[in-house]
CSV table of C-alpha atoms and ligand atoms in Angstrom, one decimal:
chain,number,residue,atom,x,y,z
T,1,MET,CA,6.0,1.2,-29.7
T,2,SER,CA,5.5,-1.6,-31.2
T,3,THR,CA,1.3,-2.6,-31.6
T,4,GLN,CA,1.2,-6.1,-31.7
T,5,PRO,CA,0.3,-8.2,-29.2
T,6,PRO,CA,1.9,-9.7,-26.2
T,7,PRO,CA,3.8,-12.8,-26.8
T,8,ALA,CA,1.9,-16.1,-25.9
T,9,ARG,CA,2.8,-16.8,-22.2
T,10,GLY,CA,5.4,-19.2,-21.5
T,11,VAL,CA,8.8,-19.7,-19.8
T,12,THR,CA,11.4,-20.6,-23.1
T,13,THR,CA,15.4,-19.9,-21.4
T,14,PRO,CA,16.3,-21.1,-17.6
T,15,LEU,CA,16.2,-18.0,-15.4
T,16,PRO,CA,17.6,-15.7,-15.3
T,17,GLY,CA,18.1,-16.0,-19.8
T,18,PRO,CA,21.2,-15.3,-21.0
T,19,VAL,CA,20.3,-11.6,-22.2
T,20,ALA,CA,19.6,-11.0,-18.8
T,21,ARG,CA,23.0,-13.4,-16.8
T,22,ALA,CA,24.8,-10.7,-19.6
T,23,LEU,CA,23.0,-6.9,-18.3
T,24,LEU,CA,22.6,-7.6,-14.8
T,25,GLN,CA,26.9,-7.8,-15.2
T,26,ARG,CA,26.5,-4.2,-15.6
T,27,GLY,CA,24.2,-3.4,-13.0
T,28,GLN,CA,26.6,-3.5,-10.3
T,29,HIS,CA,26.4,-0.5,-9.1
T,30,ASP,CA,23.2,-0.6,-7.7
T,31,MET,CA,23.4,-1.4,-4.2
T,32,GLN,CA,19.9,-3.9,-4.3
T,33,SER,CA,20.9,-5.3,-7.7
T,34,ILE,CA,21.4,-8.2,-6.0
T,35,TYR,CA,17.3,-8.8,-5.7
T,36,ARG,CA,16.6,-8.9,-9.6
T,37,SER,CA,15.9,-12.0,-11.4
T,38,VAL,CA,13.7,-10.6,-14.1
T,39,ILE,CA,14.6,-8.3,-16.2
T,40,PHE,CA,11.6,-6.5,-17.8
T,41,ASP,CA,11.1,-5.2,-21.5
T,42,PRO,CA,9.4,-2.6,-21.2
T,43,GLU,CA,8.1,-2.4,-25.0
T,44,GLN,CA,6.7,-6.2,-25.0
T,45,SER,CA,5.6,-6.1,-22.2
T,46,ARG,CA,1.7,-5.6,-22.3
T,47,GLY,CA,-1.0,-5.7,-20.0
T,48,THR,CA,-0.9,-8.2,-17.2
T,49,THR,CA,1.4,-10.1,-19.7
T,50,LEU,CA,5.1,-8.9,-17.8
T,51,VAL,CA,7.8,-10.1,-20.6
T,52,ASP,CA,11.2,-9.7,-20.1
T,53,VAL,CA,14.5,-9.0,-22.1
T,54,ASP,CA,15.0,-12.5,-23.4
T,55,GLY,CA,10.9,-13.4,-24.6
T,56,ASN,CA,9.7,-15.1,-21.7
T,57,ALA,CA,6.4,-13.5,-21.0
T,58,PHE,CA,5.0,-14.1,-17.8
T,59,LEU,CA,1.6,-13.6,-16.0
T,60,ASP,CA,2.0,-10.6,-14.3
T,61,LEU,CA,0.3,-11.1,-10.3
T,62,PHE,CA,2.8,-9.3,-8.9
T,63,SER,CA,2.3,-5.5,-10.4
T,64,SER,CA,5.6,-4.7,-8.8
T,65,PHE,CA,4.0,-5.1,-5.1
T,66,ALA,CA,0.3,-2.9,-5.5
T,67,LEU,CA,2.0,-0.4,-7.9
T,68,GLY,CA,0.4,-1.4,-10.8
T,69,ALA,CA,-3.1,-0.4,-12.0
T,70,LEU,CA,-4.3,-1.1,-15.7
T,71,GLY,CA,-1.4,-3.2,-16.7
T,72,TYR,CA,1.8,-2.4,-19.0
T,73,ASN,CA,1.4,0.4,-21.6
T,74,HIS,CA,-2.4,1.0,-21.3
T,75,PRO,CA,-3.6,2.9,-23.3
T,76,ALA,CA,-5.0,5.6,-21.7
T,77,LEU,CA,-1.7,5.8,-19.1
T,78,LEU,CA,0.4,6.3,-22.9
T,79,GLU,CA,-2.1,8.9,-24.5
T,80,VAL,CA,-1.2,11.0,-21.5
T,81,ALA,CA,2.5,10.6,-21.5
T,82,ARG,CA,2.2,11.2,-24.5
T,83,SER,CA,0.3,14.3,-24.7
T,84,ASP,CA,2.0,18.2,-24.7
T,85,ALA,CA,1.0,18.5,-21.6
T,86,PHE,CA,2.4,15.6,-19.7
T,87,VAL,CA,6.0,16.6,-21.6
T,88,ARG,CA,5.8,20.2,-20.8
T,89,ALA,CA,5.3,19.2,-16.7
T,90,ALA,CA,7.7,16.2,-17.2
T,91,VAL,CA,10.7,18.6,-18.4
T,92,ASN,CA,9.5,21.9,-16.1
T,93,PRO,CA,9.2,20.5,-12.7
T,94,THR,CA,8.3,23.4,-9.9
T,95,SER,CA,8.5,23.6,-6.3
T,96,THR,CA,4.2,23.7,-6.8
T,97,PRO,CA,3.6,25.8,-3.3
T,98,PHE,CA,5.5,28.1,-4.8
T,99,LEU,CA,5.0,28.0,-8.6
T,100,THR,CA,2.1,26.1,-9.7
T,101,SER,CA,0.2,25.4,-12.7
T,102,PRO,CA,-3.1,25.0,-14.2
T,103,GLU,CA,-3.1,22.0,-14.2
T,104,TRP,CA,-2.1,21.0,-10.3
T,105,LEU,CA,-4.7,23.0,-9.5
T,106,ALA,CA,-7.8,21.7,-12.2
T,107,PHE,CA,-6.3,18.0,-10.5
T,108,ALA,CA,-6.9,19.3,-6.5
T,109,ASP,CA,-9.9,20.2,-7.8
T,110,GLU,CA,-10.7,17.1,-9.6
T,111,VAL,CA,-9.7,14.6,-6.5
T,112,GLU,CA,-11.2,16.7,-4.0
T,113,ARG,CA,-14.4,16.4,-6.3
T,114,ASP,CA,-14.2,12.8,-7.4
T,115,TRP,CA,-12.5,10.3,-5.9
T,116,ALA,CA,-10.7,11.3,-2.3
T,117,PRO,CA,-12.4,9.2,0.4
T,118,ALA,CA,-15.9,10.8,1.6
T,119,GLY,CA,-15.1,13.1,4.8
T,120,MET,CA,-11.4,14.6,3.1
T,121,SER,CA,-10.8,17.9,1.8
T,122,ARG,CA,-7.6,18.1,1.8
T,123,ILE,CA,-4.6,16.0,-0.8
T,124,PHE,CA,-1.2,17.1,0.6
T,125,CYS,CA,1.1,15.2,-2.2
T,126,VAL,CA,4.8,13.9,-2.6
T,127,ASP,CA,6.3,11.3,-4.6
T,128,SER,CA,6.3,7.8,-2.4
T,129,GLY,CA,4.2,6.1,0.0
T,130,GLY,CA,6.5,6.3,2.7
T,131,GLU,CA,6.8,9.7,2.5
T,132,GLY,CA,3.2,10.3,2.4
T,133,VAL,CA,2.9,8.2,5.8
T,134,ASP,CA,5.5,10.7,6.9
T,135,ALA,CA,3.9,13.4,6.5
T,136,ALA,CA,0.9,12.1,7.2
T,137,ILE,CA,2.3,11.1,10.8
T,138,LYS,CA,3.6,14.8,11.4
T,139,ALA,CA,0.2,16.6,10.7
T,140,ALA,CA,-1.3,14.2,13.6
T,141,PHE,CA,1.9,15.4,15.6
T,142,ILE,CA,1.5,19.1,14.8
T,143,ARG,CA,-2.8,19.3,15.3
T,144,HIS,CA,-1.8,16.7,18.3
T,145,GLY,CA,0.3,20.0,19.8
T,146,GLU,CA,-1.2,22.7,18.7
T,147,ALA,CA,-4.4,21.6,20.4
T,148,ARG,CA,-2.4,20.9,23.9
T,149,ARG,CA,-1.8,24.3,24.0
T,150,VAL,CA,-4.8,25.7,23.2
T,151,ALA,CA,-6.7,23.4,25.7
T,152,GLN,CA,-3.1,24.9,28.1
T,153,GLY,CA,-4.9,28.6,27.5
T,154,ARG,CA,-1.0,28.9,25.5
T,155,PRO,CA,-0.7,29.9,21.7
T,156,ALA,CA,-1.7,27.5,19.0
T,157,ASP,CA,0.9,29.4,17.2
T,158,PRO,CA,4.9,27.8,18.3
T,159,LEU,CA,6.5,31.0,16.5
T,160,GLN,CA,4.5,32.8,19.7
T,161,LEU,CA,6.4,30.2,22.3
T,162,PRO,CA,8.8,32.1,24.3
T,163,PRO,CA,12.4,31.6,23.7
T,164,ALA,CA,13.2,28.9,26.1
T,165,GLU,CA,10.4,26.7,24.1
T,166,ALA,CA,11.4,27.5,20.9
T,167,GLU,CA,15.3,26.9,22.0
T,168,ALA,CA,14.4,23.7,23.4
T,169,TRP,CA,12.7,22.3,19.8
T,170,MET,CA,15.5,23.3,17.9
T,171,ALA,CA,18.1,21.3,20.2
T,172,ASN,CA,15.7,18.2,19.4
T,173,GLN,CA,13.6,18.4,22.7
T,174,GLY,CA,10.5,16.9,20.9
T,175,THR,CA,7.3,16.0,22.1
T,176,ASP,CA,6.1,13.6,24.7
T,177,ALA,CA,3.8,13.0,22.4
T,178,VAL,CA,3.2,9.1,20.9
T,179,VAL,CA,1.7,7.3,18.0
T,180,ILE,CA,0.2,4.2,18.9
T,181,SER,CA,0.9,1.1,15.5
T,182,PHE,CA,-0.4,-2.2,15.3
T,183,ASP,CA,2.2,-5.2,15.6
T,184,GLY,CA,3.1,-6.9,12.3
T,185,ALA,CA,2.0,-3.3,10.8
T,186,PHE,CA,3.9,-2.1,7.8
T,187,HIS,CA,4.2,1.7,7.3
T,188,GLY,CA,7.1,2.3,5.1
T,189,ARG,CA,11.2,2.6,5.6
T,190,GLY,CA,11.9,6.7,7.1
T,191,LEU,CA,13.1,6.8,10.3
T,192,GLY,CA,9.5,8.0,10.9
T,193,PRO,CA,7.3,5.9,9.2
T,194,LEU,CA,9.7,2.9,10.3
T,195,SER,CA,9.0,3.5,13.9
T,196,ALA,CA,5.2,2.3,13.2
T,197,THR,CA,6.5,-0.5,11.5
T,198,HIS,CA,6.6,-3.9,13.0
T,199,SER,CA,6.5,-6.5,10.1
T,200,LYS,CA,10.7,-7.8,9.3
T,201,LEU,CA,13.9,-7.8,11.9
T,202,ILE,CA,15.4,-6.8,8.5
T,203,HIS,CA,13.7,-3.8,8.5
T,204,LYS,CA,14.6,-2.6,11.7
T,205,ALA,CA,17.8,-3.9,12.8
T,206,ASP,CA,20.3,-1.1,13.7
T,207,LEU,CA,18.1,1.8,13.4
T,208,PRO,CA,17.0,4.2,15.6
T,209,ALA,CA,13.7,4.3,16.1
T,210,PHE,CA,11.3,6.2,18.7
T,211,PRO,CA,9.7,4.3,21.9
T,212,TRP,CA,5.8,4.1,20.6
T,213,PRO,CA,3.8,1.6,22.1
T,214,VAL,CA,2.4,-1.2,20.2
T,215,ALA,CA,-1.0,-3.0,19.7
T,216,PRO,CA,-1.6,-6.7,19.2
T,217,PHE,CA,-3.7,-6.7,15.6
T,218,PRO,CA,-6.5,-9.3,15.3
T,219,ALA,CA,-5.0,-10.9,12.3
T,220,GLN,CA,-8.5,-13.7,10.9
T,221,ARG,CA,-7.9,-17.1,11.2
T,222,TRP,CA,-9.6,-17.6,7.6
T,223,PRO,CA,-12.0,-19.1,5.7
T,224,LEU,CA,-13.8,-16.5,8.3
T,225,GLU,CA,-16.8,-19.1,9.2
T,226,GLN,CA,-14.7,-21.7,10.6
T,227,HIS,CA,-12.9,-19.6,12.8
T,228,ALA,CA,-16.0,-16.9,13.9
T,229,GLU,CA,-14.6,-17.5,17.6
T,230,ASP,CA,-11.4,-17.5,18.0
T,231,ASN,CA,-11.7,-14.3,15.7
T,232,ALA,CA,-14.7,-12.4,18.2
T,233,ARG,CA,-12.2,-12.9,20.6
T,234,ALA,CA,-8.5,-11.9,19.0
T,235,GLU,CA,-10.6,-8.8,18.2
T,236,GLN,CA,-11.9,-8.3,21.7
T,237,GLN,CA,-8.7,-8.6,23.2
T,238,ALA,CA,-6.3,-6.1,20.4
T,239,ILE,CA,-9.1,-3.8,21.6
T,240,THR,CA,-8.2,-4.2,25.2
T,241,SER,CA,-5.3,-4.1,24.5
T,242,LEU,CA,-6.1,-0.5,22.4
T,243,ILE,CA,-7.8,0.9,25.1
T,244,ASP,CA,-4.9,-0.3,27.8
T,245,LEU,CA,-2.5,1.6,25.8
T,246,LEU,CA,-5.1,4.7,25.5
T,247,GLU,CA,-5.5,5.5,28.5
T,248,GLN,CA,-1.7,4.1,29.6
T,249,HIS,CA,-0.3,7.5,27.4
T,250,ALA,CA,-3.7,9.7,28.0
T,251,GLY,CA,-3.7,13.1,26.9
T,252,ARG,CA,-0.3,12.3,24.7
T,253,VAL,CA,-1.9,9.9,21.7
T,254,ALA,CA,-1.3,12.2,18.5
T,255,ALA,CA,-2.9,9.2,16.5
T,256,VAL,CA,-3.0,5.2,15.8
T,257,ILE,CA,-2.1,3.8,12.5
T,258,VAL,CA,-3.4,0.9,11.0
T,259,GLU,CA,-3.5,-0.7,7.2
T,260,PRO,CA,-6.5,-1.9,6.4
T,261,VAL,CA,-5.4,-5.1,5.2
T,262,GLN,CA,-1.9,-5.6,6.8
T,263,SER,CA,0.0,-5.8,3.8
T,264,GLU,CA,3.6,-7.0,4.2
T,265,GLY,CA,3.5,-8.2,7.3
T,266,GLY,CA,1.4,-11.3,5.8
T,267,ASP,CA,-1.8,-10.0,4.5
T,268,ARG,CA,-3.5,-10.3,7.5
T,269,HIS,CA,-7.4,-9.0,7.9
T,270,ALA,CA,-9.4,-8.1,10.8
T,271,ALA,CA,-13.2,-7.7,10.9
T,272,PRO,CA,-14.7,-4.1,9.7
T,273,SER,CA,-16.3,-4.2,13.4
T,274,PHE,CA,-12.5,-3.8,14.7
T,275,PHE,CA,-11.6,-0.9,12.7
T,276,GLN,CA,-15.6,0.6,13.5
T,277,LYS,CA,-14.1,0.3,17.5
T,278,VAL,CA,-10.5,1.9,16.7
T,279,ARG,CA,-12.1,4.8,14.9
T,280,THR,CA,-14.9,5.1,17.9
T,281,LEU,CA,-12.2,4.9,20.5
T,282,THR,CA,-9.6,7.2,18.7
T,283,ALA,CA,-12.0,10.0,18.8
T,284,GLU,CA,-12.5,9.7,22.3
T,285,ALA,CA,-9.1,10.1,22.8
T,286,GLY,CA,-8.1,12.8,20.6
T,287,ALA,CA,-5.9,10.4,18.6
T,288,ALA,CA,-6.3,10.8,14.7
T,289,LEU,CA,-6.6,7.7,13.0
T,290,ILE,CA,-4.7,7.3,9.9
T,291,LEU,CA,-5.5,5.1,7.6
T,292,ASP,CA,-2.3,3.9,5.5
T,293,GLU,CA,-3.8,3.1,2.2
T,294,VAL,CA,-0.4,3.0,0.5
T,295,GLN,CA,-1.3,0.3,-0.4
T,296,THR,CA,-4.7,-1.3,-0.4
T,297,GLY,CA,-5.7,2.4,-2.2
T,298,THR,CA,-6.7,3.3,-5.3
T,299,GLY,CA,-9.7,0.2,-6.4
T,300,ILE,CA,-7.7,-2.7,-5.5
T,301,SER,CA,-9.6,-4.1,-2.7
T,302,GLY,CA,-12.9,-3.2,-4.9
T,303,SER,CA,-13.6,-0.4,-3.9
T,304,LEU,CA,-11.4,3.1,-4.8
T,305,TRP,CA,-10.2,3.6,-0.5
T,306,CYS,CA,-10.7,0.3,1.1
T,307,HIS,CA,-11.7,2.1,4.9
T,308,SER,CA,-15.2,2.9,2.5
T,309,GLN,CA,-16.0,-0.8,3.2
T,310,PHE,CA,-16.1,-1.2,6.9
T,311,ASP,CA,-19.0,0.8,7.8
T,312,LEU,CA,-16.8,3.6,10.3
T,313,PRO,CA,-18.9,5.3,11.9
T,314,ALA,CA,-17.0,8.6,11.6
T,315,PRO,CA,-14.5,9.1,8.2
T,316,PRO,CA,-10.9,8.7,9.1
T,317,ASP,CA,-8.6,12.2,9.7
T,318,LEU,CA,-5.8,10.7,7.5
T,319,VAL,CA,-5.9,8.6,4.8
T,320,THR,CA,-2.2,7.9,3.0
T,321,PHE,CA,-1.9,7.0,-0.6
T,322,GLY,CA,0.8,5.8,-3.0
T,323,LYS,CA,1.2,3.3,-5.8
T,324,LYS,CA,-1.4,2.7,-7.8
T,325,MET,CA,-1.4,6.5,-7.6
T,326,GLN,CA,1.4,7.3,-9.2
T,327,LEU,CA,1.8,10.0,-6.0
T,328,GLY,CA,2.5,9.8,-2.6
T,329,GLY,CA,0.6,11.6,0.3
T,330,PHE,CA,-2.4,11.9,2.6
T,331,PHE,CA,-5.9,13.1,2.7
T,332,ALA,CA,-6.9,14.8,5.2
T,333,ALA,CA,-10.3,16.1,7.1
T,334,PRO,CA,-10.6,19.8,7.6
T,335,SER,CA,-9.6,19.1,11.3
T,336,HIS,CA,-6.6,17.9,9.7
T,337,ASP,CA,-6.4,21.2,7.2
T,338,ILE,CA,-2.6,22.2,8.0
T,339,ARG,CA,-2.5,25.8,7.0
T,340,GLN,CA,0.4,27.5,8.3
T,341,PHE,CA,2.8,27.8,5.8
T,342,GLY,CA,5.9,26.0,6.1
T,343,ARG,CA,4.8,23.5,8.3
T,344,MET,CA,4.6,20.7,6.3
T,345,TYR,CA,6.8,21.9,2.6
T,346,GLN,CA,8.8,19.0,0.7
T,347,THR,CA,10.4,20.8,-2.1
T,348,ARG,CA,8.0,18.0,-4.3
T,349,ASN,CA,5.0,18.9,-3.3
T,350,GLY,CA,2.8,18.1,-6.2
T,351,ASP,CA,4.6,16.3,-9.0
T,352,ARG,CA,2.4,17.9,-12.3
T,353,ALA,CA,3.5,15.0,-14.3
T,354,ARG,CA,2.8,12.3,-12.0
T,355,ALA,CA,-0.7,14.3,-11.5
T,356,LEU,CA,-1.6,13.8,-15.0
T,357,LEU,CA,-1.0,10.1,-14.8
T,358,ALA,CA,-3.0,9.7,-11.5
T,359,LEU,CA,-6.0,11.4,-13.4
T,360,ALA,CA,-6.1,9.3,-16.0
T,361,THR,CA,-5.4,6.2,-13.8
T,362,LEU,CA,-8.7,7.4,-11.6
T,363,ARG,CA,-10.2,8.2,-14.9
T,364,ALA,CA,-9.5,4.5,-16.2
T,365,LEU,CA,-10.7,3.2,-12.8
T,366,ARG,CA,-14.3,4.4,-13.4
T,367,ASP,CA,-14.7,3.9,-17.5
T,368,LEU,CA,-13.4,0.6,-17.8
T,369,ASP,CA,-15.6,-0.4,-14.7
T,370,LEU,CA,-12.6,-1.7,-12.8
T,371,LEU,CA,-13.9,-2.1,-9.0
T,372,ARG,CA,-16.4,-4.4,-10.4
T,373,ASN,CA,-14.1,-6.3,-12.2
T,374,VAL,CA,-11.4,-6.4,-9.0
T,375,ARG,CA,-14.7,-7.1,-7.2
T,376,GLU,CA,-15.9,-9.8,-9.5
T,377,THR,CA,-13.0,-11.4,-10.5
T,378,GLY,CA,-11.5,-11.1,-6.9
T,379,ALA,CA,-14.2,-13.0,-5.5
T,380,TYR,CA,-14.1,-16.4,-7.9
T,381,PHE,CA,-9.7,-16.2,-7.8
T,382,LEU,CA,-10.2,-16.3,-3.6
T,383,ALA,CA,-12.7,-19.5,-4.2
T,384,ARG,CA,-10.3,-20.6,-6.7
T,385,LEU,CA,-7.1,-20.4,-4.0
T,386,GLN,CA,-9.7,-22.1,-1.4
T,387,GLU,CA,-10.7,-24.9,-3.6
T,388,LEU,CA,-6.6,-25.2,-3.7
T,389,GLU,CA,-6.7,-25.5,0.1
T,390,ARG,CA,-9.5,-28.2,-0.2
T,391,ALA,CA,-7.4,-30.4,-2.7
T,392,HIS,CA,-3.9,-30.1,-0.4
T,393,PRO,CA,-4.8,-29.2,2.7
T,394,ARG,CA,-1.6,-30.0,3.8
T,395,LEU,CA,0.7,-27.6,2.2
T,396,VAL,CA,-2.3,-24.6,1.3
T,397,SER,CA,-3.7,-22.6,4.2
T,398,GLN,CA,-5.2,-20.0,4.5
T,399,ALA,CA,-6.3,-18.6,1.4
T,400,ARG,CA,-8.0,-15.4,2.2
T,401,GLY,CA,-8.6,-12.3,0.0
T,402,ARG,CA,-10.7,-8.7,0.1
T,403,GLY,CA,-10.5,-7.6,-3.8
T,404,PHE,CA,-7.5,-8.3,-5.5
T,405,LEU,CA,-5.5,-8.3,-2.2
T,406,LEU,CA,-5.3,-12.1,-2.3
T,407,ALA,CA,-2.4,-14.6,-0.4
T,408,PHE,CA,-2.0,-18.1,0.8
T,409,ASP,CA,0.4,-19.7,3.1
T,410,LEU,CA,3.2,-22.5,2.4
T,411,PRO,CA,3.7,-24.6,5.7
T,412,THR,CA,7.4,-22.9,5.6
T,413,PRO,CA,9.5,-20.2,4.1
T,414,ALA,CA,11.4,-22.7,2.1
T,415,ALA,CA,8.2,-24.0,0.9
T,416,ARG,CA,6.8,-21.0,-0.2
T,417,ASP,CA,9.1,-20.1,-1.8
T,418,GLU,CA,9.6,-23.1,-4.4
T,419,LEU,CA,6.2,-22.8,-4.9
T,420,LEU,CA,6.7,-19.0,-6.2
T,421,LYS,CA,9.9,-20.1,-8.0
T,422,ARG,CA,8.0,-23.4,-9.8
T,423,ALA,CA,5.0,-21.0,-10.6
T,424,LEU,CA,7.5,-18.4,-12.2
T,425,LEU,CA,8.7,-21.6,-14.4
T,426,ARG,CA,5.6,-22.2,-15.6
T,427,GLY,CA,4.3,-18.3,-16.8
T,428,VAL,CA,3.1,-16.8,-13.3
T,429,PHE,CA,4.9,-14.2,-11.8
T,430,ALA,CA,3.2,-13.8,-7.8
T,431,SER,CA,5.0,-12.7,-4.9
T,432,TYR,CA,5.8,-13.4,-1.3
T,433,THR,CA,4.8,-11.1,2.2
T,434,GLY,CA,5.0,-12.6,5.9
T,435,THR,CA,7.3,-15.4,6.7
T,436,ARG,CA,5.6,-18.0,4.5
T,437,SER,CA,3.2,-16.3,2.2
T,438,VAL,CA,2.0,-16.0,-0.9
T,439,ARG,CA,0.8,-12.8,-1.7
T,440,LEU,CA,-0.6,-11.6,-5.2
T,441,ARG,CA,-1.7,-8.6,-6.5
T,442,PRO,CA,-2.6,-8.6,-9.8
T,443,HIS,CA,-3.5,-5.7,-11.8
T,444,LEU,CA,-7.4,-4.2,-11.8
T,445,VAL,CA,-7.8,-5.3,-15.3
T,446,THR,CA,-6.9,-9.6,-15.2
T,447,THR,CA,-10.0,-11.0,-16.0
T,448,VAL,CA,-11.5,-14.4,-15.2
T,449,ALA,CA,-9.4,-16.3,-17.7
T,450,GLU,CA,-6.6,-15.5,-16.4
T,451,VAL,CA,-7.3,-16.4,-13.4
T,452,ASP,CA,-7.5,-20.4,-14.6
T,453,GLU,CA,-3.9,-19.6,-16.2
T,454,ALA,CA,-3.1,-18.7,-12.8
T,455,MET,CA,-4.6,-21.8,-11.0
T,456,THR,CA,-3.5,-24.5,-13.3
T,457,ALA,CA,0.1,-23.4,-13.2
T,458,PHE,CA,-0.2,-23.3,-8.9
T,459,HIS,CA,-2.4,-26.9,-9.6
T,460,ALA,CA,0.7,-27.6,-10.9
T,461,VAL,CA,3.3,-27.1,-8.4
T,462,ALA,CA,1.1,-28.3,-5.6
T,463,ARG,CA,0.7,-31.9,-7.0
T,464,GLU,CA,5.1,-31.7,-7.7
T,465,LEU,CA,4.8,-30.3,-3.9
T,466,ASP,CA,2.3,-31.9,-2.1
T,467,ILE,CA,4.2,-34.1,0.3
F,501,LIG,C1,1.1,0.2,3.7
F,501,LIG,C2,2.3,1.1,3.3
F,501,LIG,N1,2.6,2.0,4.0
F,501,LIG,C3,3.5,2.3,3.4
F,501,LIG,C4,4.4,1.9,2.6
F,501,LIG,C5,5.9,2.1,1.5
F,501,LIG,O1,5.5,2.6,0.8
F,501,LIG,P1,7.0,3.3,-0.4
F,501,LIG,O2,7.2,2.0,-0.6
F,501,LIG,O3,5.5,3.8,-1.7
F,501,LIG,O4,7.6,4.3,0.3
F,501,LIG,C6,3.8,0.7,1.9
F,501,LIG,C7,4.6,0.0,0.8
F,501,LIG,O5,5.0,-1.3,0.5
F,501,LIG,C8,2.9,0.2,1.9
F,501,LIG,O6,2.6,-1.5,1.4
């Protein structure tokens, strides 16, 4: 691999460039090939610089929807990937619950000791974030079903139930228990998480869904100081609705699932007081609280787990992860430790190679003091976006953020898409969310100078587009 610094950022060809256009002809069998406009050069890309096959070099504020953490080709990850331990783990995959190895046990031990959210004592690993959410929802249903049977004086263990009851389970006569989610939420595209997902029609159309209740999400208006009263009112209304739903489904709510910041649904934030009340209400209702940290976790909020900034009265029951963690999965409090063999198993419960990358990522976050960088540079970035909003009030609104979870709105979807296109031509790769929001997900190593570079491009584009 080249040790040269990445090329200076800039775009020198039309997009896609000639090499990209020729390559795109070859990917037509991929169902998703229509989405690709930038073809990434994994060798030339470095740090926050994403280089394409035509040599165009972008400041990457997209990081593949918050997947990237340390930037491209980070030495700490390359070192692990070149190690014998990694090569052996990658070429000898195992079904880890059946055939484990010392490095997997060391991974579980270190994560539990150093990286798990407070109050979480178990980890369950799969591949993607959505699979992690699916598994966490299952864990909540399992624990809820067992607790209900015990309260009725019946066995917790489903294998000890009378045959008629067992037959009903086998014939798809599932539970009447529900999961409450929030409007605008995104929890993944599998048929379980999708029933808790309400962000976009395109995700849901034509697909079956469980008839689970949906509560309003108290999305804050920004700047927060100017909208304190409205925001408090929206929060109170959301909590009242949640209380109503918990009462309507009393004894049948297995879980309430919520993102610390609704990401795919439009970067919608709620106040810590909202999450505190949700924690109290779920505990009172005997429902698990699942915090979906697939997008907000692993440092991008400025703390390792975003919900640790909310000062909850008690830890959540389940916390999902994915993306930057390199693996998907969930952490569980002792109350949701599902031990019965076969209840939660998947073949790839524990990719040992990706576990090594996960540890390297987490250790680099600590060694490079990246959480501090995210907090400080994130606050600077938000201030600069607010300045953009003040300079172009008809074009830019609702600049908002927590750490590197940053966004702002344009008046229409078309204006948003045009801004993204023009920023890309100026060498800044940002992304979209909701209907008309720009979503920024910088790599955690992004510097103040790079924020200034991005802002120069956004100001130039805003001047072109402003009415
Ligand atoms: C909050 C949240 N949950 C779940 C998912 C699904 O993760 P994946 O795409 O890895 O399945 C996402 C993906 O964006 C997410 O943002």
